[in-house]
Amino acid sequence: MDRLTDFLERFELRATLLHNGVLARPLQAEASEGAGRLYLLRQGAVELAGPGRRHCLLREPTLVFYACPQRHTLRPVGEARAHLLGALIEFGAGDENPLLQALDQPLCLPLADMQGVASLIDALFEEAAVRHCGQAAVLERLSEVLVVRLLRLAMERKLMDRGVMAGLADLRLARALTAIHAAPQSGWTLERMAARAGMSRSRFAGHFTAVMGMPAAEYLKRWRVGLAKRLLRAGRPVKQVALEVGYGSSASFGRAFGQVEGATPTAWLQGVRESAGA
């Protein structure tokens, strides 16, 4: 497995077309809507306003990516009409995905600086320009590909200095992280993770915490619990889930789950079901 494939297999990426054409009025997003957003400004100018006084004026063709749901508003400015392509972006249940937790701030990248994906962006703009049968489906699939390419670009350029994106951009840590993501049920110890990274135990422990923002054992626990939540939602029995994510018993799984979620697996699942039925 490569550095991104496990994330993309375990957390389904889905784009839904939101806007295609001239931005005639403000476009608003709320943190409660449960999806990130991808915008491609083809021409014109817009003001991007976030919480508080975070404002940014975009005057050139630009990509804006909110991996996590965040409150913000896009407003057209100036006399020239702003042409915008926008999509809602979902990665399954975001609270379980450390990739999204690492991308908690929007990425704003001028299209002129994205030569590696220029042909893909051109294809999006070409498809968006003229109405065709199946246009929305094509734009949504191309948007999903663009998000994957954007994540790859973020790692290659090391746009994140902490968290799982920074860890995946670190070639030594990436070897350990990729192995953990691919086989969470394996009996991972600090020594085994360090060996995967090609580092000594003590050096790996310090480097992991510095880059990832938490100790290796804590990250492993959170990764396993995140996967367990998905399996529990799918109806798997607690005992089976415990084994699938690397715990030898329901009791040890329950302790780890409680440390992360503050509730037992059964109580957490009951709360999820009650919220869904509300």
PDB file of C-alpha atoms in Angstrom:
ATOM      1  CA  MET A   1       0.000   0.000   0.000  1.00  0.00           C
ATOM      2  CA  ASP A   2       1.132   3.582  -0.609  1.00  0.00           C
ATOM      3  CA  ARG A   3       0.790   6.473   1.820  1.00  0.00           C
ATOM      4  CA  LEU A   4      -2.693   7.595   0.749  1.00  0.00           C
ATOM      5  CA  THR A   5      -4.406   4.448  -0.485  1.00  0.00           C
ATOM      6  CA  ASP A   6      -5.395   3.128   2.953  1.00  0.00           C
ATOM      7  CA  PHE A   7      -7.064   6.407   3.843  1.00  0.00           C
ATOM      8  CA  LEU A   8      -8.956   6.485   0.576  1.00  0.00           C
ATOM      9  CA  GLU A   9     -10.064   2.855   0.928  1.00  0.00           C
ATOM     10  CA  ARG A  10     -11.165   3.178   4.548  1.00  0.00           C
ATOM     11  CA  PHE A  11     -12.726   6.657   4.299  1.00  0.00           C
ATOM     12  CA  GLU A  12     -14.842   6.966   1.175  1.00  0.00           C
ATOM     13  CA  LEU A  13     -14.209  10.152  -0.787  1.00  0.00           C
ATOM     14  CA  ARG A  14     -17.303  11.671  -2.363  1.00  0.00           C
ATOM     15  CA  ALA A  15     -17.828  14.956  -4.216  1.00  0.00           C
ATOM     16  CA  THR A  16     -21.239  16.527  -4.823  1.00  0.00           C
ATOM     17  CA  LEU A  17     -21.587  19.418  -7.256  1.00  0.00           C
ATOM     18  CA  LEU A  18     -22.490  22.627  -5.442  1.00  0.00           C
ATOM     19  CA  HIS A  19     -22.025  25.497  -7.910  1.00  0.00           C
ATOM     20  CA  ASN A  20     -21.092  25.856 -11.557  1.00  0.00           C
ATOM     21  CA  GLY A  21     -21.138  29.272 -13.188  1.00  0.00           C
ATOM     22  CA  VAL A  22     -21.207  32.935 -12.288  1.00  0.00           C
ATOM     23  CA  LEU A  23     -21.240  33.689  -8.565  1.00  0.00           C
ATOM     24  CA  ALA A  24     -24.026  36.263  -8.418  1.00  0.00           C
ATOM     25  CA  ARG A  25     -24.616  36.278  -4.652  1.00  0.00           C
ATOM     26  CA  PRO A  26     -22.738  35.211  -1.502  1.00  0.00           C
ATOM     27  CA  LEU A  27     -22.186  31.477  -1.096  1.00  0.00           C
ATOM     28  CA  GLN A  28     -22.246  30.431   2.552  1.00  0.00           C
ATOM     29  CA  ALA A  29     -21.059  27.325   4.378  1.00  0.00           C
ATOM     30  CA  GLU A  30     -21.748  26.289   7.966  1.00  0.00           C
ATOM     31  CA  ALA A  31     -19.601  24.125  10.219  1.00  0.00           C
ATOM     32  CA  SER A  32     -22.642  21.964  10.948  1.00  0.00           C
ATOM     33  CA  GLU A  33     -23.248  20.825   7.361  1.00  0.00           C
ATOM     34  CA  GLY A  34     -20.960  17.803   7.653  1.00  0.00           C
ATOM     35  CA  ALA A  35     -18.870  18.249   4.502  1.00  0.00           C
ATOM     36  CA  GLY A  36     -15.798  20.098   3.343  1.00  0.00           C
ATOM     37  CA  ARG A  37     -15.715  22.222   0.218  1.00  0.00           C
ATOM     38  CA  LEU A  38     -13.628  22.540  -2.917  1.00  0.00           C
ATOM     39  CA  TYR A  39     -13.708  25.751  -4.954  1.00  0.00           C
ATOM     40  CA  LEU A  40     -12.066  26.593  -8.258  1.00  0.00           C
ATOM     41  CA  LEU A  41     -12.146  30.279  -9.155  1.00  0.00           C
ATOM     42  CA  ARG A  42     -11.679  30.482 -12.913  1.00  0.00           C
ATOM     43  CA  GLN A  43     -11.902  34.245 -13.377  1.00  0.00           C
ATOM     44  CA  GLY A  44     -13.018  37.376 -11.578  1.00  0.00           C
ATOM     45  CA  ALA A  45     -12.503  38.153  -7.899  1.00  0.00           C
ATOM     46  CA  VAL A  46     -14.101  36.943  -4.674  1.00  0.00           C
ATOM     47  CA  GLU A  47     -13.732  37.674  -0.990  1.00  0.00           C
ATOM     48  CA  LEU A  48     -13.313  34.635   1.254  1.00  0.00           C
ATOM     49  CA  ALA A  49     -14.508  35.446   4.771  1.00  0.00           C
ATOM     50  CA  GLY A  50     -14.029  33.072   7.692  1.00  0.00           C
ATOM     51  CA  PRO A  51     -14.848  33.320  11.414  1.00  0.00           C
ATOM     52  CA  GLY A  52     -13.769  36.490  13.177  1.00  0.00           C
ATOM     53  CA  ARG A  53     -11.722  38.797  10.986  1.00  0.00           C
ATOM     54  CA  ARG A  54     -10.206  36.183   8.702  1.00  0.00           C
ATOM     55  CA  HIS A  55     -10.761  37.658   5.261  1.00  0.00           C
ATOM     56  CA  CYS A  56      -8.908  36.970   2.025  1.00  0.00           C
ATOM     57  CA  LEU A  57      -9.361  38.633  -1.361  1.00  0.00           C
ATOM     58  CA  LEU A  58      -8.797  36.282  -4.308  1.00  0.00           C
ATOM     59  CA  ARG A  59      -8.059  38.172  -7.529  1.00  0.00           C
ATOM     60  CA  GLU A  60      -6.512  35.407  -9.645  1.00  0.00           C
ATOM     61  CA  PRO A  61      -7.564  31.874 -10.589  1.00  0.00           C
ATOM     62  CA  THR A  62      -7.318  29.981  -7.302  1.00  0.00           C
ATOM     63  CA  LEU A  63      -8.120  26.638  -5.695  1.00  0.00           C
ATOM     64  CA  VAL A  64      -9.588  26.711  -2.186  1.00  0.00           C
ATOM     65  CA  PHE A  65      -9.981  23.454  -0.256  1.00  0.00           C
ATOM     66  CA  TYR A  66     -11.743  23.021   3.077  1.00  0.00           C
ATOM     67  CA  ALA A  67     -11.197  19.392   4.064  1.00  0.00           C
ATOM     68  CA  CYS A  68     -13.320  19.846   7.201  1.00  0.00           C
ATOM     69  CA  PRO A  69     -16.658  21.627   7.564  1.00  0.00           C
ATOM     70  CA  GLN A  70     -15.985  25.248   8.522  1.00  0.00           C
ATOM     71  CA  ARG A  71     -18.100  28.355   8.522  1.00  0.00           C
ATOM     72  CA  HIS A  72     -17.164  30.718   5.701  1.00  0.00           C
ATOM     73  CA  THR A  73     -18.622  32.896   2.952  1.00  0.00           C
ATOM     74  CA  LEU A  74     -17.570  33.584  -0.635  1.00  0.00           C
ATOM     75  CA  ARG A  75     -18.669  36.959  -1.996  1.00  0.00           C
ATOM     76  CA  PRO A  76     -18.201  38.269  -5.537  1.00  0.00           C
ATOM     77  CA  VAL A  77     -16.358  41.611  -5.665  1.00  0.00           C
ATOM     78  CA  GLY A  78     -15.600  44.086  -8.425  1.00  0.00           C
ATOM     79  CA  GLU A  79     -17.258  44.600 -11.775  1.00  0.00           C
ATOM     80  CA  ALA A  80     -15.893  41.505 -13.516  1.00  0.00           C
ATOM     81  CA  ARG A  81     -18.112  38.465 -13.080  1.00  0.00           C
ATOM     82  CA  ALA A  82     -16.645  35.723 -10.901  1.00  0.00           C
ATOM     83  CA  HIS A  83     -16.831  32.265 -12.476  1.00  0.00           C
ATOM     84  CA  LEU A  84     -16.732  29.551  -9.826  1.00  0.00           C
ATOM     85  CA  LEU A  85     -16.876  25.775  -9.679  1.00  0.00           C
ATOM     86  CA  GLY A  86     -17.710  24.381  -6.243  1.00  0.00           C
ATOM     87  CA  ALA A  87     -18.296  20.948  -4.717  1.00  0.00           C
ATOM     88  CA  LEU A  88     -19.109  19.468  -1.331  1.00  0.00           C
ATOM     89  CA  ILE A  89     -16.390  17.016  -0.254  1.00  0.00           C
ATOM     90  CA  GLU A  90     -17.055  14.140   2.141  1.00  0.00           C
ATOM     91  CA  PHE A  91     -14.603  11.610   3.589  1.00  0.00           C
ATOM     92  CA  GLY A  92     -17.015   9.330   5.425  1.00  0.00           C
ATOM     93  CA  ALA A  93     -17.300  10.252   9.119  1.00  0.00           C
ATOM     94  CA  GLY A  94     -14.780  13.042   9.466  1.00  0.00           C
ATOM     95  CA  ASP A  95     -14.350  12.692  13.226  1.00  0.00           C
ATOM     96  CA  GLU A  96     -12.765   9.284  12.607  1.00  0.00           C
ATOM     97  CA  ASN A  97     -10.321  10.404   9.922  1.00  0.00           C
ATOM     98  CA  PRO A  98      -6.969  11.764  11.170  1.00  0.00           C
ATOM     99  CA  LEU A  99      -6.240  13.026   7.677  1.00  0.00           C
ATOM    100  CA  LEU A 100      -9.025  15.581   7.995  1.00  0.00           C
ATOM    101  CA  GLN A 101      -8.014  16.469  11.530  1.00  0.00           C
ATOM    102  CA  ALA A 102      -4.582  17.357  10.144  1.00  0.00           C
ATOM    103  CA  LEU A 103      -6.151  19.538   7.439  1.00  0.00           C
ATOM    104  CA  ASP A 104      -8.094  21.779   9.803  1.00  0.00           C
ATOM    105  CA  GLN A 105      -7.175  24.963   7.929  1.00  0.00           C
ATOM    106  CA  PRO A 106      -8.186  25.768   4.335  1.00  0.00           C
ATOM    107  CA  LEU A 107      -5.672  25.464   1.529  1.00  0.00           C
ATOM    108  CA  CYS A 108      -5.598  28.412  -0.902  1.00  0.00           C
ATOM    109  CA  LEU A 109      -3.378  27.777  -3.908  1.00  0.00           C
ATOM    110  CA  PRO A 110      -3.120  29.933  -7.050  1.00  0.00           C
ATOM    111  CA  LEU A 111      -3.736  27.760 -10.092  1.00  0.00           C
ATOM    112  CA  ALA A 112      -0.527  29.133 -11.600  1.00  0.00           C
ATOM    113  CA  ASP A 113       1.368  27.262  -8.849  1.00  0.00           C
ATOM    114  CA  MET A 114      -0.334  23.937  -9.617  1.00  0.00           C
ATOM    115  CA  GLN A 115       1.283  22.985 -12.908  1.00  0.00           C
ATOM    116  CA  GLY A 116       1.295  19.319 -11.944  1.00  0.00           C
ATOM    117  CA  VAL A 117      -2.500  19.203 -12.081  1.00  0.00           C
ATOM    118  CA  ALA A 118      -3.044  21.819 -14.790  1.00  0.00           C
ATOM    119  CA  SER A 119      -4.448  19.314 -17.293  1.00  0.00           C
ATOM    120  CA  LEU A 120      -6.931  17.998 -14.719  1.00  0.00           C
ATOM    121  CA  ILE A 121      -8.103  21.512 -13.852  1.00  0.00           C
ATOM    122  CA  ASP A 122      -8.405  22.307 -17.564  1.00  0.00           C
ATOM    123  CA  ALA A 123     -10.586  19.213 -17.968  1.00  0.00           C
ATOM    124  CA  LEU A 124     -12.820  20.395 -15.126  1.00  0.00           C
ATOM    125  CA  PHE A 125     -13.208  23.854 -16.627  1.00  0.00           C
ATOM    126  CA  GLU A 126     -13.837  22.424 -20.102  1.00  0.00           C
ATOM    127  CA  GLU A 127     -16.576  20.127 -18.792  1.00  0.00           C
ATOM    128  CA  ALA A 128     -18.095  22.936 -16.728  1.00  0.00           C
ATOM    129  CA  ALA A 129     -18.258  25.364 -19.657  1.00  0.00           C
ATOM    130  CA  VAL A 130     -21.004  23.661 -21.700  1.00  0.00           C
ATOM    131  CA  ARG A 131     -24.067  21.763 -20.475  1.00  0.00           C
ATOM    132  CA  HIS A 132     -24.013  18.066 -21.384  1.00  0.00           C
ATOM    133  CA  CYS A 133     -25.872  14.965 -20.297  1.00  0.00           C
ATOM    134  CA  GLY A 134     -24.147  13.586 -17.214  1.00  0.00           C
ATOM    135  CA  GLN A 135     -22.216  16.801 -16.642  1.00  0.00           C
ATOM    136  CA  ALA A 136     -22.681  16.790 -12.861  1.00  0.00           C
ATOM    137  CA  ALA A 137     -21.420  13.198 -12.596  1.00  0.00           C
ATOM    138  CA  VAL A 138     -18.311  14.004 -14.642  1.00  0.00           C
ATOM    139  CA  LEU A 139     -17.563  17.123 -12.595  1.00  0.00           C
ATOM    140  CA  GLU A 140     -17.999  15.204  -9.352  1.00  0.00           C
ATOM    141  CA  ARG A 141     -15.674  12.375 -10.376  1.00  0.00           C
ATOM    142  CA  LEU A 142     -13.039  14.823 -11.646  1.00  0.00           C
ATOM    143  CA  SER A 143     -13.332  16.769  -8.386  1.00  0.00           C
ATOM    144  CA  GLU A 144     -12.632  13.585  -6.435  1.00  0.00           C
ATOM    145  CA  VAL A 145      -9.526  12.944  -8.515  1.00  0.00           C
ATOM    146  CA  LEU A 146      -8.438  16.535  -7.949  1.00  0.00           C
ATOM    147  CA  VAL A 147      -8.759  16.148  -4.172  1.00  0.00           C
ATOM    148  CA  VAL A 148      -6.520  13.060  -4.258  1.00  0.00           C
ATOM    149  CA  ARG A 149      -3.981  14.924  -6.371  1.00  0.00           C
ATOM    150  CA  LEU A 150      -4.202  17.853  -3.965  1.00  0.00           C
ATOM    151  CA  LEU A 151      -3.461  15.617  -0.979  1.00  0.00           C
ATOM    152  CA  ARG A 152      -0.494  14.195  -2.853  1.00  0.00           C
ATOM    153  CA  LEU A 153       0.687  17.723  -3.612  1.00  0.00           C
ATOM    154  CA  ALA A 154       0.339  18.725   0.042  1.00  0.00           C
ATOM    155  CA  MET A 155       2.633  15.857   1.030  1.00  0.00           C
ATOM    156  CA  GLU A 156       5.165  16.499  -1.727  1.00  0.00           C
ATOM    157  CA  ARG A 157       5.422  20.197  -0.873  1.00  0.00           C
ATOM    158  CA  LYS A 158       5.180  19.546   2.881  1.00  0.00           C
ATOM    159  CA  LEU A 159       2.401  22.107   3.236  1.00  0.00           C
ATOM    160  CA  MET A 160       1.582  20.780   6.732  1.00  0.00           C
ATOM    161  CA  ASP A 161       4.204  20.949   9.466  1.00  0.00           C
ATOM    162  CA  ARG A 162       2.397  18.764  12.009  1.00  0.00           C
ATOM    163  CA  GLY A 163      -0.099  15.921  12.108  1.00  0.00           C
ATOM    164  CA  VAL A 164      -0.629  12.897   9.903  1.00  0.00           C
ATOM    165  CA  MET A 165      -0.045  14.814   6.656  1.00  0.00           C
ATOM    166  CA  ALA A 166       3.366  15.873   7.939  1.00  0.00           C
ATOM    167  CA  GLY A 167       4.004  12.299   9.062  1.00  0.00           C
ATOM    168  CA  LEU A 168       3.131  10.899   5.648  1.00  0.00           C
ATOM    169  CA  ALA A 169       5.446  13.472   4.069  1.00  0.00           C
ATOM    170  CA  ASP A 170       8.317  12.208   6.273  1.00  0.00           C
ATOM    171  CA  LEU A 171       9.730   9.199   4.436  1.00  0.00           C
ATOM    172  CA  ARG A 172      10.787   7.371   7.607  1.00  0.00           C
ATOM    173  CA  LEU A 173       7.578   7.937   9.528  1.00  0.00           C
ATOM    174  CA  ALA A 174       5.562   7.206   6.400  1.00  0.00           C
ATOM    175  CA  ARG A 175       6.888   3.640   6.340  1.00  0.00           C
ATOM    176  CA  ALA A 176       5.642   3.035   9.876  1.00  0.00           C
ATOM    177  CA  LEU A 177       2.346   4.864   9.368  1.00  0.00           C
ATOM    178  CA  THR A 178       1.557   3.018   6.149  1.00  0.00           C
ATOM    179  CA  ALA A 179       2.159  -0.316   7.879  1.00  0.00           C
ATOM    180  CA  ILE A 180      -0.048   0.658  10.841  1.00  0.00           C
ATOM    181  CA  HIS A 181      -2.835   1.865   8.575  1.00  0.00           C
ATOM    182  CA  ALA A 182      -2.708  -1.303   6.474  1.00  0.00           C
ATOM    183  CA  ALA A 183      -2.681  -3.742   9.411  1.00  0.00           C
ATOM    184  CA  PRO A 184      -4.110  -2.134  12.562  1.00  0.00           C
ATOM    185  CA  GLN A 185      -4.853  -5.574  13.992  1.00  0.00           C
ATOM    186  CA  SER A 186      -1.165  -6.472  14.111  1.00  0.00           C
ATOM    187  CA  GLY A 187       0.627  -6.548  17.457  1.00  0.00           C
ATOM    188  CA  TRP A 188       2.316  -3.180  17.122  1.00  0.00           C
ATOM    189  CA  THR A 189       4.922  -2.228  19.684  1.00  0.00           C
ATOM    190  CA  LEU A 190       7.161   0.820  19.716  1.00  0.00           C
ATOM    191  CA  GLU A 191      10.065  -1.419  18.717  1.00  0.00           C
ATOM    192  CA  ARG A 192       8.205  -2.809  15.692  1.00  0.00           C
ATOM    193  CA  MET A 193       7.126   0.633  14.544  1.00  0.00           C
ATOM    194  CA  ALA A 194      10.663   1.961  14.944  1.00  0.00           C
ATOM    195  CA  ALA A 195      12.023  -0.972  12.943  1.00  0.00           C
ATOM    196  CA  ARG A 196       9.587  -0.178  10.117  1.00  0.00           C
ATOM    197  CA  ALA A 197      10.861   3.385  10.101  1.00  0.00           C
ATOM    198  CA  GLY A 198      14.489   2.249  10.177  1.00  0.00           C
ATOM    199  CA  MET A 199      15.162   4.148  13.400  1.00  0.00           C
ATOM    200  CA  SER A 200      16.151   3.369  16.965  1.00  0.00           C
ATOM    201  CA  ARG A 201      13.350   3.053  19.496  1.00  0.00           C
ATOM    202  CA  SER A 202      14.183   6.255  21.371  1.00  0.00           C
ATOM    203  CA  ARG A 203      14.818   8.337  18.270  1.00  0.00           C
ATOM    204  CA  PHE A 204      11.620   7.124  16.638  1.00  0.00           C
ATOM    205  CA  ALA A 205       9.562   7.900  19.755  1.00  0.00           C
ATOM    206  CA  GLY A 206      10.824  11.476  19.930  1.00  0.00           C
ATOM    207  CA  HIS A 207      10.572  12.117  16.203  1.00  0.00           C
ATOM    208  CA  PHE A 208       7.063  10.670  15.975  1.00  0.00           C
ATOM    209  CA  THR A 209       5.763  12.881  18.783  1.00  0.00           C
ATOM    210  CA  ALA A 210       7.445  15.985  17.361  1.00  0.00           C
ATOM    211  CA  VAL A 211       5.971  15.506  13.881  1.00  0.00           C
ATOM    212  CA  MET A 212       2.603  13.932  14.685  1.00  0.00           C
ATOM    213  CA  GLY A 213       1.763  15.917  17.803  1.00  0.00           C
ATOM    214  CA  MET A 214       1.185  12.803  19.934  1.00  0.00           C
ATOM    215  CA  PRO A 215       3.079   9.649  20.969  1.00  0.00           C
ATOM    216  CA  ALA A 216       3.031   6.663  18.635  1.00  0.00           C
ATOM    217  CA  ALA A 217       0.966   4.555  21.050  1.00  0.00           C
ATOM    218  CA  GLU A 218      -1.674   7.290  21.269  1.00  0.00           C
ATOM    219  CA  TYR A 219      -1.893   7.604  17.491  1.00  0.00           C
ATOM    220  CA  LEU A 220      -2.214   3.824  17.114  1.00  0.00           C
ATOM    221  CA  LYS A 221      -5.007   3.774  19.690  1.00  0.00           C
ATOM    222  CA  ARG A 222      -6.880   6.617  17.993  1.00  0.00           C
ATOM    223  CA  TRP A 223      -6.501   5.012  14.566  1.00  0.00           C
ATOM    224  CA  ARG A 224      -7.856   1.720  15.879  1.00  0.00           C
ATOM    225  CA  VAL A 225     -10.781   3.374  17.673  1.00  0.00           C
ATOM    226  CA  GLY A 226     -11.608   5.406  14.568  1.00  0.00           C
ATOM    227  CA  LEU A 227     -11.794   2.224  12.508  1.00  0.00           C
ATOM    228  CA  ALA A 228     -13.777   0.515  15.252  1.00  0.00           C
ATOM    229  CA  LYS A 229     -16.417   3.252  15.167  1.00  0.00           C
ATOM    230  CA  ARG A 230     -16.998   2.614  11.485  1.00  0.00           C
ATOM    231  CA  LEU A 231     -17.329  -1.130  12.085  1.00  0.00           C
ATOM    232  CA  LEU A 232     -19.720  -0.606  14.995  1.00  0.00           C
ATOM    233  CA  ARG A 233     -21.873   1.670  12.855  1.00  0.00           C
ATOM    234  CA  ALA A 234     -21.977  -1.106  10.263  1.00  0.00           C
ATOM    235  CA  GLY A 235     -23.468  -3.496  12.834  1.00  0.00           C
ATOM    236  CA  ARG A 236     -20.441  -5.624  13.749  1.00  0.00           C
ATOM    237  CA  PRO A 237     -20.503  -7.180  17.256  1.00  0.00           C
ATOM    238  CA  VAL A 238     -18.205  -5.544  19.815  1.00  0.00           C
ATOM    239  CA  LYS A 239     -16.151  -8.712  20.320  1.00  0.00           C
ATOM    240  CA  GLN A 240     -15.526  -9.093  16.591  1.00  0.00           C
ATOM    241  CA  VAL A 241     -14.637  -5.419  16.214  1.00  0.00           C
ATOM    242  CA  ALA A 242     -12.139  -5.698  19.068  1.00  0.00           C
ATOM    243  CA  LEU A 243     -10.255  -8.461  17.259  1.00  0.00           C
ATOM    244  CA  GLU A 244     -10.390  -6.715  13.881  1.00  0.00           C
ATOM    245  CA  VAL A 245      -8.711  -3.577  15.201  1.00  0.00           C
ATOM    246  CA  GLY A 246      -6.029  -5.278  17.260  1.00  0.00           C
ATOM    247  CA  TYR A 247      -7.367  -5.920  20.774  1.00  0.00           C
ATOM    248  CA  GLY A 248      -7.250  -9.372  22.317  1.00  0.00           C
ATOM    249  CA  SER A 249     -10.409  -8.962  24.351  1.00  0.00           C
ATOM    250  CA  SER A 250     -13.555  -6.888  24.581  1.00  0.00           C
ATOM    251  CA  ALA A 251     -12.326  -5.557  27.928  1.00  0.00           C
ATOM    252  CA  SER A 252      -9.046  -4.144  26.592  1.00  0.00           C
ATOM    253  CA  PHE A 253     -10.899  -2.736  23.597  1.00  0.00           C
ATOM    254  CA  GLY A 254     -13.469  -1.118  25.885  1.00  0.00           C
ATOM    255  CA  ARG A 255     -10.753   0.557  27.954  1.00  0.00           C
ATOM    256  CA  ALA A 256      -9.043   1.990  24.874  1.00  0.00           C
ATOM    257  CA  PHE A 257     -12.354   3.093  23.384  1.00  0.00           C
ATOM    258  CA  GLY A 258     -13.338   4.811  26.614  1.00  0.00           C
ATOM    259  CA  GLN A 259     -10.034   6.681  26.789  1.00  0.00           C
ATOM    260  CA  VAL A 260     -10.704   8.168  23.348  1.00  0.00           C
ATOM    261  CA  GLU A 261     -14.491   8.583  23.346  1.00  0.00           C
ATOM    262  CA  GLY A 262     -15.328   8.842  27.040  1.00  0.00           C
ATOM    263  CA  ALA A 263     -17.882   6.034  26.784  1.00  0.00           C
ATOM    264  CA  THR A 264     -18.044   2.291  26.245  1.00  0.00           C
ATOM    265  CA  PRO A 265     -18.496   1.064  22.657  1.00  0.00           C
ATOM    266  CA  THR A 266     -22.080   0.023  23.423  1.00  0.00           C
ATOM    267  CA  ALA A 267     -22.994   3.344  25.039  1.00  0.00           C
ATOM    268  CA  TRP A 268     -21.360   5.298  22.221  1.00  0.00           C
ATOM    269  CA  LEU A 269     -23.247   3.321  19.569  1.00  0.00           C
ATOM    270  CA  GLN A 270     -26.530   3.823  21.410  1.00  0.00           C
ATOM    271  CA  GLY A 271     -25.906   7.571  21.421  1.00  0.00           C
ATOM    272  CA  VAL A 272     -25.182   7.546  17.691  1.00  0.00           C
ATOM    273  CA  ARG A 273     -28.412   5.681  16.973  1.00  0.00           C
ATOM    274  CA  GLU A 274     -30.451   7.977  19.199  1.00  0.00           C
ATOM    275  CA  SER A 275     -28.999  11.037  17.477  1.00  0.00           C
ATOM    276  CA  ALA A 276     -29.764   9.571  14.061  1.00  0.00           C
ATOM    277  CA  GLY A 277     -33.350   8.885  15.095  1.00  0.00           C
ATOM    278  CA  ALA A 278     -33.906  12.334  16.577  1.00  0.00           C
TER     279      ALA A 278
END
